[in-house]
């Protein structure tokens, strides 16, 4: 072998040996770095270095961070959102022109409001929950049916704190509503639009749950997971818009907030309203001065903040004593149309709040009422208590003279069958069902049926028009003129 060949072979061996040394050194470096990383992980997980976890600069895994307890009101709101609708909670029956609900056991959960903080439970329930006397809640506390934060209440004199949850388990009797047909105006993949009858609230509130519009639509029509877009008063009738998804609900809500929705209402007022082609405009600010009863005024009230409001009124028809009007509100304040009509001196004929005698004869005159506001609220509250009397144990007989236990304990279902399109006829006589609870005061002394004139107000949501949608109902019967003539008059304005 020549010297040149030997030297070249030696060079290759040296190169190969240096490459192997380099790879060995790289492996050593990797092993050292991984060992250092393991040491650091061991340091972070050791109890001696818990303070390091509090340093925001250190990237600690989320599951290793200490968790804060979730507030009770957040937990319950999530459970309520995930809870499925229970169609078997109770059932409807129909009697004397009313839709009624069978009594059932129910637990009210009420969270502490801002104005309750620092007050005792006795104070709150004596002033804001007057349907039952305070002795009712004292008895419920002793029986373990009145809780605070899911724990027994030792005394009604306990002071309420933020986020406290009060739970009251009762045998629930819901308020009656009129047995009037609910008509579906629009049902597509975006919206469900219905013509709501008077007396039915849109959402569960107060004495109404299964007798609310949302629950009736779920039980009798099968519309689940509806999203409300707006509200109208319980005693009012007309258009109510629901959305099938949150996206379309937010779209309608945004249109209303930005005042891109044209709204038209029909009402019947006392007096001969002026007949002007340009209509009558009221731009008085509206002041909500009593949140409990939801009473507003179209003039400043001390201690309350007025909000801008604008409504146009057009006369459609009059008989000299009453007038049918078309109302076009540009804003959406609480009771805006009703308040503006009272300010103008033409209150709605059967408005239980703003045509109440407590306002005095000034309600038929243009301008604010000069009577003391607190006196007005007091008189309206007393009338409300007489209209919806509070339960007592003073008598064991029904106002009609019937024996309570015979009426409440034994009800024959063949006379008051719940409406169901899938129900099958049967020749068998239904068994008598007991809905009587011995400890329930309302079972022992049921409230009388409300008068039908208390259940309706002549204010109807007639027409809603948005940027890319439009809904309209029929004209209500109480308008007193032919539907075609009135509809034609509305279209000309």
Coordinates of C-alpha atoms in Angstrom, one line a residue:
X1 CA 0.0 0.0 0.0
X2 CA 1.3 3.4 -0.9
X3 CA 2.0 6.2 1.7
X4 CA -0.7 8.4 0.1
X5 CA -3.4 5.7 0.6
X6 CA -2.3 5.1 4.2
X7 CA -2.5 8.8 5.0
X8 CA -6.0 9.1 3.5
X9 CA -7.3 6.1 5.5
X10 CA -5.9 7.6 8.6
X11 CA -7.7 10.9 7.9
X12 CA -11.1 9.1 7.5
X13 CA -10.6 7.3 10.8
X14 CA -9.9 10.6 12.6
X15 CA -13.1 12.1 11.1
X16 CA -15.2 9.2 12.1
X17 CA -13.8 9.3 15.6
X18 CA -14.6 13.0 16.0
X19 CA -18.2 12.5 14.7
X20 CA -18.8 9.8 17.3
X21 CA -17.3 12.0 20.0
X22 CA -19.7 14.8 18.9
X23 CA -22.8 12.6 19.1
X24 CA -21.7 11.3 22.5
X25 CA -21.3 14.9 23.8
X26 CA -24.8 15.9 22.4
X27 CA -26.4 12.9 24.2
X28 CA -24.6 14.0 27.4
X29 CA -25.9 17.5 27.0
X30 CA -29.5 16.3 26.4
X31 CA -29.3 13.9 29.4
X32 CA -27.9 16.8 31.6
X33 CA -30.7 19.2 30.4
X34 CA -33.4 16.6 31.1
X35 CA -32.0 15.9 34.5
X36 CA -32.0 19.6 35.3
X37 CA -35.7 19.8 34.1
X38 CA -36.6 16.9 36.3
X39 CA -34.9 18.6 39.2
X40 CA -36.8 21.8 38.6
X41 CA -40.1 19.8 38.4
X42 CA -39.2 18.1 41.6
X43 CA -38.5 21.5 43.2
X44 CA -41.9 23.0 42.1
X45 CA -43.8 20.0 43.4
X46 CA -41.9 19.9 46.7
X47 CA -43.7 21.3 49.7
X48 CA -40.7 23.5 50.5
X49 CA -41.3 25.6 47.4
X50 CA -45.1 26.2 47.6
X51 CA -44.4 30.0 47.6
X52 CA -43.1 29.6 44.0
X53 CA -46.6 28.7 42.9
X54 CA -47.9 32.1 44.0
X55 CA -45.5 33.8 41.6
X56 CA -47.3 34.7 38.4
X57 CA -44.1 34.4 36.4
X58 CA -44.0 30.6 37.0
X59 CA -46.1 28.6 34.5
X60 CA -48.0 26.3 36.9
X61 CA -50.5 23.9 35.4
X62 CA -54.1 25.0 35.9
X63 CA -55.1 21.8 37.8
X64 CA -52.3 22.4 40.3
X65 CA -53.7 25.9 41.2
X66 CA -55.9 26.2 44.3
X67 CA -59.6 26.4 43.4
X68 CA -61.9 29.0 44.9
X69 CA -65.3 27.8 46.0
X70 CA -68.1 28.6 43.5
X71 CA -70.8 30.9 45.0
X72 CA -74.1 29.2 45.7
X73 CA -76.1 31.5 43.4
X74 CA -73.8 30.6 40.4
X75 CA -74.1 26.8 41.1
X76 CA -77.9 27.0 41.3
X77 CA -78.2 29.1 38.1
X78 CA -76.1 26.6 36.2
X79 CA -78.3 23.7 37.5
X80 CA -81.5 25.6 36.6
X81 CA -80.1 26.2 33.1
X82 CA -79.3 22.6 32.6
X83 CA -82.5 21.3 34.2
X84 CA -85.0 19.7 31.8
X85 CA -88.5 20.9 31.6
X86 CA -90.8 18.6 33.7
X87 CA -94.2 18.2 32.0
X88 CA -95.4 16.0 34.9
X89 CA -95.0 18.7 37.6
X90 CA -98.8 19.3 37.5
X91 CA -101.7 19.5 35.0
X92 CA -104.2 22.0 33.7
X93 CA -107.9 21.9 34.1
X94 CA -110.6 24.3 32.8
X95 CA -113.5 25.7 34.8
X96 CA -115.9 28.7 34.6
X97 CA -113.9 30.2 31.7
X98 CA -110.5 30.0 33.4
X99 CA -107.4 28.0 32.9
X100 CA -106.4 26.5 36.2
X101 CA -103.4 24.5 37.6
X102 CA -103.6 21.6 40.1
X103 CA -101.8 22.4 43.3
X104 CA -98.3 20.9 43.7
X105 CA -95.3 21.0 45.9
X106 CA -92.7 23.6 45.0
X107 CA -89.5 25.2 46.4
X108 CA -89.0 28.9 45.9
X109 CA -85.4 30.0 45.8
X110 CA -84.9 33.7 46.2
X111 CA -81.5 35.4 46.3
X112 CA -80.8 38.4 48.5
X113 CA -81.4 41.7 46.6
X114 CA -79.3 44.8 47.2
X115 CA -82.1 46.6 49.1
X116 CA -82.4 43.6 51.5
X117 CA -78.8 43.6 52.7
X118 CA -78.6 44.4 56.4
X119 CA -82.3 43.8 57.0
X120 CA -83.7 40.9 58.9
X121 CA -85.7 38.1 57.2
X122 CA -88.7 39.2 59.2
X123 CA -88.5 42.8 57.9
X124 CA -88.2 41.6 54.2
X125 CA -91.0 39.1 54.3
X126 CA -93.3 41.5 56.3
X127 CA -92.9 44.3 53.7
X128 CA -92.3 42.6 50.3
X129 CA -94.0 39.2 50.6
X130 CA -97.4 40.1 52.0
X131 CA -99.4 37.4 50.3
X132 CA -98.9 35.3 53.4
X133 CA -98.8 36.7 57.0
X134 CA -95.4 36.5 58.8
X135 CA -96.8 33.7 61.0
X136 CA -96.9 31.5 57.9
X137 CA -93.1 31.8 57.5
X138 CA -92.6 31.3 61.2
X139 CA -94.5 28.0 61.1
X140 CA -92.6 27.0 57.9
X141 CA -89.3 27.7 59.7
X142 CA -90.3 25.4 62.6
X143 CA -91.3 22.6 60.2
X144 CA -88.0 22.9 58.3
X145 CA -89.6 24.3 55.1
X146 CA -87.8 27.6 55.3
X147 CA -84.1 27.6 54.7
X148 CA -81.2 30.1 54.2
X149 CA -78.3 28.8 52.1
X150 CA -79.9 25.3 52.3
X151 CA -79.5 25.4 56.1
X152 CA -82.3 25.7 58.7
X153 CA -83.1 29.2 59.8
X154 CA -82.8 29.6 63.6
X155 CA -84.7 32.9 63.8
X156 CA -86.5 35.2 61.4
X157 CA -84.5 38.0 63.0
X158 CA -81.3 36.8 61.2
X159 CA -79.7 39.5 59.2
X160 CA -79.3 39.0 55.4
X161 CA -76.0 39.1 53.7
X162 CA -75.0 39.4 50.0
X163 CA -75.7 36.3 47.9
X164 CA -77.8 34.7 50.7
X165 CA -80.4 32.3 49.2
X166 CA -83.8 31.9 50.9
X167 CA -85.7 28.7 50.1
X168 CA -89.3 28.2 51.0
X169 CA -91.0 24.9 50.4
X170 CA -94.8 25.3 49.8
X171 CA -97.9 23.6 48.5
X172 CA -98.2 25.9 45.5
X173 CA -101.5 27.2 44.2
X174 CA -101.1 29.2 41.0
X175 CA -103.2 32.1 39.9
X176 CA -106.0 31.6 37.3
X177 CA -105.8 33.0 33.8
X178 CA -108.5 33.4 31.2
X179 CA -109.3 30.3 29.1
X180 CA -108.5 32.1 25.8
X181 CA -107.0 30.5 22.7
X182 CA -103.3 31.2 22.0
X183 CA -102.9 31.6 18.3
X184 CA -99.6 31.0 16.5
X185 CA -98.8 33.8 14.0
X186 CA -95.4 32.7 12.7
X187 CA -93.4 29.4 13.2
X188 CA -90.2 29.1 11.2
X189 CA -86.6 28.2 11.8
X190 CA -85.9 31.7 13.3
X191 CA -88.9 32.9 15.2
X192 CA -92.0 31.8 17.0
X193 CA -94.6 34.7 17.1
X194 CA -97.8 34.3 19.1
X195 CA -100.9 36.4 19.8
X196 CA -100.9 36.4 23.6
X197 CA -104.3 36.7 25.3
X198 CA -104.8 39.0 28.3
X199 CA -104.2 37.8 31.8
X200 CA -101.3 35.5 30.9
X201 CA -97.7 36.5 31.9
X202 CA -94.9 35.8 29.5
X203 CA -92.5 34.3 32.0
X204 CA -93.0 32.6 35.4
X205 CA -93.4 35.3 38.1
X206 CA -95.1 35.7 41.4
X207 CA -98.2 33.3 41.5
X208 CA -97.7 32.2 37.9
X209 CA -95.4 29.4 36.7
X210 CA -97.2 26.7 34.7
X211 CA -99.9 29.3 33.8
X212 CA -97.2 31.5 32.1
X213 CA -97.0 31.7 28.3
X214 CA -93.6 30.0 28.1
X215 CA -94.9 27.0 30.0
X216 CA -98.1 26.7 28.1
X217 CA -96.2 26.8 24.8
X218 CA -94.0 24.0 26.2
X219 CA -96.8 21.8 27.6
X220 CA -99.5 22.2 25.0
X221 CA -97.6 23.0 21.8
X222 CA -94.2 21.3 22.4
X223 CA -92.1 24.4 21.8
X224 CA -89.0 23.9 24.0
X225 CA -85.9 26.1 24.5
X226 CA -87.5 29.4 23.4
X227 CA -85.6 32.6 23.8
X228 CA -87.6 35.7 24.8
X229 CA -87.0 38.9 22.8
X230 CA -89.2 41.4 24.5
X231 CA -92.1 41.6 27.0
X232 CA -95.6 43.1 27.2
X233 CA -97.7 43.5 30.3
X234 CA -99.6 40.6 31.8
X235 CA -103.0 42.3 31.3
X236 CA -102.1 43.4 27.7
X237 CA -102.6 41.2 24.6
X238 CA -101.0 40.9 21.2
X239 CA -97.7 40.1 19.6
X240 CA -95.0 38.3 21.6
X241 CA -91.8 37.4 19.7
X242 CA -89.6 34.4 20.6
X243 CA -86.5 33.2 18.9
X244 CA -85.5 29.6 18.2
X245 CA -81.8 30.3 18.9
X246 CA -79.7 32.7 21.0
X247 CA -78.3 34.2 17.8
X248 CA -81.7 35.3 16.4
X249 CA -82.8 36.4 19.9
X250 CA -79.8 38.7 20.2
X251 CA -80.5 40.0 16.7
X252 CA -84.1 41.1 17.6
X253 CA -83.0 42.4 21.0
X254 CA -80.3 44.5 19.3
X255 CA -82.8 45.9 16.8
X256 CA -85.1 47.0 19.7
X257 CA -82.2 48.5 21.7
X258 CA -81.1 50.5 18.7
X259 CA -84.7 51.6 18.1
X260 CA -84.8 50.1 14.7
X261 CA -88.2 48.5 15.3
X262 CA -91.5 50.1 14.5
X263 CA -94.1 49.2 17.1
X264 CA -97.9 49.8 16.9
X265 CA -100.4 49.3 19.7
X266 CA -104.2 49.7 19.7
X267 CA -105.9 50.9 22.9
X268 CA -109.3 52.1 24.1
X269 CA -109.3 55.2 26.3
X270 CA -111.8 57.3 28.1
X271 CA -113.0 60.5 26.5
X272 CA -113.1 61.9 23.0
X273 CA -109.5 62.0 21.9
X274 CA -108.5 64.9 19.5
X275 CA -108.7 64.0 15.8
X276 CA -105.6 65.4 14.2
X277 CA -103.9 64.1 11.0
X278 CA -100.5 64.6 12.5
X279 CA -101.6 62.9 15.7
X280 CA -100.8 63.9 19.3
X281 CA -97.3 63.6 20.5
X282 CA -96.2 63.1 24.1
X283 CA -92.5 63.3 25.0
X284 CA -92.7 63.5 28.8
X285 CA -89.9 61.6 30.6
X286 CA -91.2 58.5 32.4
X287 CA -90.2 58.0 36.0
X288 CA -90.4 54.5 37.6
X289 CA -90.9 55.5 41.3
X290 CA -92.2 52.3 42.8
X291 CA -90.4 49.2 41.7
X292 CA -92.4 46.8 43.9
X293 CA -95.8 47.6 42.2
X294 CA -94.1 48.8 39.0
X295 CA -95.8 52.2 39.1
X296 CA -94.5 55.0 36.9
X297 CA -95.3 58.7 36.3
X298 CA -94.9 61.1 33.4
X299 CA -93.4 63.8 35.6
X300 CA -90.4 64.1 38.0
X301 CA -90.7 62.2 41.3
X302 CA -88.3 63.0 44.1
X303 CA -85.8 60.2 44.7
X304 CA -86.2 58.6 41.2
X305 CA -84.5 59.3 37.9
X306 CA -86.7 60.1 34.8
X307 CA -85.9 58.6 31.4
X308 CA -86.7 60.0 28.0
X309 CA -89.8 58.7 26.3
X310 CA -91.7 59.5 23.1
X311 CA -95.1 58.3 21.9
X312 CA -97.4 59.3 19.0
X313 CA -101.1 58.8 19.2
X314 CA -103.7 58.7 16.4
X315 CA -107.5 58.5 16.8
X316 CA -109.1 55.7 14.8
X317 CA -112.6 55.8 16.1
X318 CA -114.8 57.5 18.9
X319 CA -118.3 57.2 20.2
X320 CA -118.1 60.4 22.2
X321 CA -117.4 58.6 25.5
X322 CA -114.5 56.4 24.5
X323 CA -111.9 56.5 21.7
X324 CA -109.9 53.8 19.9
X325 CA -106.3 54.9 19.3
X326 CA -103.3 53.8 17.4
X327 CA -100.1 54.2 19.5
X328 CA -96.6 54.4 18.1
X329 CA -94.0 54.3 20.9
X330 CA -90.4 55.2 19.9
X331 CA -88.9 54.2 23.2
X332 CA -89.7 51.3 25.6
X333 CA -90.1 52.6 29.1
X334 CA -92.1 50.8 31.8
X335 CA -95.8 51.4 31.2
X336 CA -94.9 54.1 28.7
X337 CA -98.2 54.2 26.7
X338 CA -100.3 53.9 29.8
X339 CA -98.5 56.7 31.6
X340 CA -98.5 59.1 28.6
X341 CA -102.2 58.6 28.1
X342 CA -102.9 59.4 31.8
X343 CA -100.7 62.5 31.5
X344 CA -102.7 63.6 28.4
X345 CA -105.9 63.1 30.3
X346 CA -107.2 60.0 28.4
X347 CA -106.4 57.0 30.5
X348 CA -107.1 53.5 29.2
X349 CA -110.7 52.5 30.1
X350 CA -109.9 49.5 32.3
X351 CA -106.4 50.3 33.4
X352 CA -106.2 49.1 37.1
X353 CA -103.2 51.3 37.9
X354 CA -103.4 54.6 35.9
X355 CA -107.2 54.9 35.8
X356 CA -107.5 54.1 39.5
X357 CA -109.7 56.5 41.5
X358 CA -106.7 57.1 43.8
X359 CA -105.2 59.5 41.3
X360 CA -108.3 61.7 41.6
X361 CA -110.0 63.7 38.8
X362 CA -106.6 65.0 37.6
X363 CA -106.2 61.7 35.7
X364 CA -108.7 63.1 33.2
X365 CA -106.8 66.4 32.8
X366 CA -103.7 67.3 30.9
X367 CA -100.6 67.5 33.2
X368 CA -99.2 65.9 36.4
X369 CA -101.3 64.7 39.3
X370 CA -101.1 67.1 42.3
X371 CA -102.0 64.4 44.8
X372 CA -99.4 62.9 47.1
X373 CA -97.6 60.0 45.5
X374 CA -97.4 57.9 48.7
X375 CA -101.1 58.3 49.3
X376 CA -101.8 57.1 45.8
X377 CA -99.6 54.0 46.2
X378 CA -101.2 53.2 49.5
X379 CA -104.8 53.3 48.1
X380 CA -103.8 51.2 45.1
X381 CA -102.1 48.7 47.4
X382 CA -105.2 48.4 49.6
X383 CA -107.4 47.8 46.5
X384 CA -104.9 45.2 45.3
X385 CA -105.2 43.4 48.6
X386 CA -109.0 43.4 48.4
X387 CA -108.9 42.2 44.8
X388 CA -106.5 39.4 45.7
X389 CA -107.3 38.7 49.3
X390 CA -104.7 37.2 51.6
X391 CA -105.3 33.7 53.0
X392 CA -106.4 33.3 56.7
X393 CA -107.7 30.6 58.9
X394 CA -110.7 32.6 60.0
X395 CA -113.1 30.4 58.1
X396 CA -113.3 26.9 56.8
X397 CA -115.9 27.4 54.1
X398 CA -115.5 28.5 50.5
X399 CA -117.0 31.9 49.5
X400 CA -119.6 30.0 47.5
X401 CA -120.7 28.2 50.6
X402 CA -119.4 24.8 49.6
X403 CA -117.5 22.6 52.1
X404 CA -113.8 23.0 51.7
X405 CA -112.7 19.4 52.0
X406 CA -115.4 18.1 49.7
X407 CA -114.3 20.7 47.1
X408 CA -110.6 20.4 47.5
X409 CA -110.1 16.7 48.4
X410 CA -112.4 15.0 45.9
X411 CA -112.2 16.3 42.3
X412 CA -113.6 14.2 39.5
X413 CA -111.4 14.5 36.5
X414 CA -114.1 13.7 34.0
X415 CA -115.5 17.2 34.2
X416 CA -112.2 19.1 34.0
X417 CA -110.0 17.1 31.7
X418 CA -106.8 18.8 30.6
X419 CA -106.7 19.6 26.9
X420 CA -104.5 17.2 25.0
X421 CA -104.6 16.5 21.3
X422 CA -103.3 13.0 21.9
X423 CA -105.9 12.1 24.6
X424 CA -108.0 9.0 23.9
X425 CA -111.6 8.5 24.8
X426 CA -112.3 6.0 27.5
X427 CA -115.6 4.6 28.9
X428 CA -114.0 4.1 32.3
X429 CA -114.8 6.6 35.0
X430 CA -111.7 8.4 36.2
X431 CA -110.7 7.9 39.8
X432 CA -111.0 10.8 42.2
X433 CA -107.7 12.5 42.9
X434 CA -106.7 14.2 46.1
X435 CA -104.8 17.5 45.8
X436 CA -105.5 18.5 49.4
X437 CA -102.6 19.3 51.8
X438 CA -103.7 19.5 55.5
X439 CA -100.9 21.9 56.4
X440 CA -101.6 24.2 53.4
X441 CA -103.7 27.3 54.4
X442 CA -104.9 27.9 50.9
X443 CA -106.2 24.3 50.7
X444 CA -108.1 24.9 53.9
X445 CA -109.4 28.3 52.8
X446 CA -109.2 28.6 48.9
X447 CA -109.2 32.0 47.3
X448 CA -112.3 33.0 45.3
X449 CA -112.1 33.1 41.6
X450 CA -111.0 36.5 40.2
X451 CA -113.5 38.6 38.3
X452 CA -113.0 38.4 34.6
X453 CA -113.0 42.2 34.2
X454 CA -109.9 42.2 36.4
X455 CA -108.1 40.0 33.9
X456 CA -108.1 42.2 30.8
X457 CA -106.9 45.6 29.8
X458 CA -107.7 47.3 26.5
X459 CA -104.1 47.6 25.2
X460 CA -103.0 45.4 22.3
X461 CA -99.6 44.9 20.6
X462 CA -100.8 45.1 17.0
X463 CA -97.8 45.4 14.7
X464 CA -94.0 45.0 15.0
X465 CA -91.6 45.7 12.1
X466 CA -87.8 45.3 12.1
X467 CA -85.2 45.8 9.4
X468 CA -85.7 42.3 7.9
X469 CA -88.9 41.0 9.6
X470 CA -92.5 42.1 10.2
X471 CA -95.3 40.6 12.3
X472 CA -99.0 41.7 12.6
X473 CA -102.0 40.4 14.6
X474 CA -105.7 40.7 14.1
X475 CA -107.6 43.7 15.6
X476 CA -109.1 42.8 19.1
X477 CA -112.9 42.5 19.5
X478 CA -113.1 45.2 22.1
X479 CA -112.1 47.8 19.5
X480 CA -115.9 48.1 18.8
X481 CA -115.7 48.6 15.1
X482 CA -115.4 46.2 12.1
X483 CA -112.0 44.7 11.8
X484 CA -111.7 45.5 8.1
X485 CA -112.5 49.2 8.6
X486 CA -110.1 49.6 11.5
X487 CA -107.3 47.7 9.7
X488 CA -107.8 50.0 6.7
X489 CA -107.6 53.1 8.9
X490 CA -104.4 51.8 10.5
X491 CA -102.8 51.2 7.0
X492 CA -103.5 54.8 6.0
X493 CA -101.5 56.3 8.9

